[in-house]
Amino acid sequence: AYSSSYADSLSYTAEEATARTTLVTDIKEYMGSALASFVTDKSRDVDAQWADYVTSLKNFGVDNLVKLEQGAYDRYSKNAK
């Protein structure tokens, strides 16, 4: 998990928190599995399969997670002034 001075101060609506929990869980699980495969499967061509990896992340909702995090950060930024 990452941590920074502002990350612990971000707040989410109830709906955002629920969505975030699901997205983070699913994306982390997929990323861990993919990383293990990239590292241990010597027959796997990471460069050739990178686009598929990115597509899979998008299918898991990484763009939605980025929007959700950006919204929380924007609120934090606005209130920090």
mmCIF file of C-alpha atoms in Angstrom:
data_model
loop_
_atom_site.group_PDB
_atom_site.id
_atom_site.type_symbol
_atom_site.label_atom_id
_atom_site.label_comp_id
_atom_site.label_asym_id
_atom_site.label_seq_id
_atom_site.Cartn_x
_atom_site.Cartn_y
_atom_site.Cartn_z
ATOM 1 C CA ALA A 1 0.000 0.000 0.000
ATOM 2 C CA TYR A 2 1.144 3.468 -0.700
ATOM 3 C CA SER A 3 1.094 6.255 1.788
ATOM 4 C CA SER A 4 1.677 9.950 1.585
ATOM 5 C CA SER A 5 0.893 12.968 3.667
ATOM 6 C CA TYR A 6 -2.373 13.687 1.858
ATOM 7 C CA ALA A 7 -3.541 10.128 1.073
ATOM 8 C CA ASP A 8 -4.687 9.516 4.627
ATOM 9 C CA SER A 9 -6.655 12.780 4.521
ATOM 10 C CA LEU A 10 -8.740 11.940 1.454
ATOM 11 C CA SER A 11 -12.417 11.407 2.096
ATOM 12 C CA TYR A 12 -14.971 9.553 0.039
ATOM 13 C CA THR A 13 -18.740 9.518 -0.073
ATOM 14 C CA ALA A 14 -20.350 6.254 1.042
ATOM 15 C CA GLU A 15 -20.946 5.324 -2.599
ATOM 16 C CA GLU A 16 -17.340 6.170 -3.543
ATOM 17 C CA ALA A 17 -15.970 4.184 -0.604
ATOM 18 C CA THR A 18 -17.945 1.097 -1.613
ATOM 19 C CA ALA A 19 -16.902 1.378 -5.257
ATOM 20 C CA ARG A 20 -13.289 2.084 -4.281
ATOM 21 C CA THR A 21 -13.089 -0.983 -2.047
ATOM 22 C CA THR A 22 -14.288 -3.245 -4.849
ATOM 23 C CA LEU A 23 -12.090 -1.622 -7.490
ATOM 24 C CA VAL A 24 -8.933 -1.637 -5.378
ATOM 25 C CA THR A 25 -9.466 -5.250 -4.318
ATOM 26 C CA ASP A 26 -10.073 -6.491 -7.857
ATOM 27 C CA ILE A 27 -7.283 -4.454 -9.445
ATOM 28 C CA LYS A 28 -4.691 -5.377 -6.803
ATOM 29 C CA GLU A 29 -5.582 -9.063 -7.131
ATOM 30 C CA TYR A 30 -5.239 -8.935 -10.914
ATOM 31 C CA MET A 31 -2.003 -6.937 -10.778
ATOM 32 C CA GLY A 32 -0.465 -9.369 -8.285
ATOM 33 C CA SER A 33 -1.392 -12.347 -10.415
ATOM 34 C CA ALA A 34 -0.137 -10.690 -13.601
ATOM 35 C CA LEU A 35 3.132 -9.643 -11.962
ATOM 36 C CA ALA A 36 3.748 -13.167 -10.720
ATOM 37 C CA SER A 37 3.109 -14.489 -14.207
ATOM 38 C CA PHE A 38 5.340 -11.857 -15.816
ATOM 39 C CA VAL A 39 8.182 -12.777 -13.461
ATOM 40 C CA THR A 40 7.883 -16.562 -13.326
ATOM 41 C CA ASP A 41 6.631 -17.518 -16.795
ATOM 42 C CA LYS A 42 9.790 -17.289 -18.877
ATOM 43 C CA SER A 43 7.859 -18.110 -22.052
ATOM 44 C CA ARG A 44 5.694 -15.021 -21.602
ATOM 45 C CA ASP A 45 6.636 -12.002 -23.734
ATOM 46 C CA VAL A 46 5.746 -9.067 -21.492
ATOM 47 C CA ASP A 47 6.313 -6.481 -24.218
ATOM 48 C CA ALA A 48 4.008 -8.297 -26.621
ATOM 49 C CA GLN A 49 1.323 -8.772 -23.957
ATOM 50 C CA TRP A 50 1.510 -5.326 -22.360
ATOM 51 C CA ALA A 51 -1.441 -3.948 -24.340
ATOM 52 C CA ASP A 52 -3.555 -6.896 -23.162
ATOM 53 C CA TYR A 53 -2.495 -6.201 -19.572
ATOM 54 C CA VAL A 54 -3.514 -2.544 -19.878
ATOM 55 C CA THR A 55 -6.818 -3.530 -21.493
ATOM 56 C CA SER A 56 -7.484 -5.916 -18.619
ATOM 57 C CA LEU A 57 -6.790 -3.153 -16.088
ATOM 58 C CA LYS A 58 -9.277 -0.951 -17.910
ATOM 59 C CA ASN A 59 -11.813 -3.808 -17.876
ATOM 60 C CA PHE A 60 -11.331 -4.061 -14.107
ATOM 61 C CA GLY A 61 -12.191 -0.347 -13.843
ATOM 62 C CA VAL A 62 -8.831 1.348 -13.365
ATOM 63 C CA ASP A 63 -10.099 4.460 -15.185
ATOM 64 C CA ASN A 64 -13.029 4.657 -12.764
ATOM 65 C CA LEU A 65 -10.636 4.306 -9.834
ATOM 66 C CA VAL A 66 -8.486 7.137 -11.172
ATOM 67 C CA LYS A 67 -11.567 9.377 -11.515
ATOM 68 C CA LEU A 68 -12.708 8.476 -8.017
ATOM 69 C CA GLU A 69 -9.267 9.209 -6.534
ATOM 70 C CA GLN A 70 -9.010 12.452 -8.518
ATOM 71 C CA GLY A 71 -12.369 13.604 -7.177
ATOM 72 C CA ALA A 72 -11.302 12.855 -3.595
ATOM 73 C CA TYR A 73 -7.990 14.648 -4.149
ATOM 74 C CA ASP A 74 -9.718 17.654 -5.721
ATOM 75 C CA ARG A 75 -11.993 17.951 -2.681
ATOM 76 C CA TYR A 76 -8.997 17.637 -0.381
ATOM 77 C CA SER A 77 -7.105 20.295 -2.356
ATOM 78 C CA LYS A 78 -10.037 22.680 -2.321
ATOM 79 C CA ASN A 79 -10.478 22.312 1.453
ATOM 80 C CA ALA A 80 -6.747 22.585 2.167
ATOM 81 C CA LYS A 81 -6.555 26.157 0.881
#
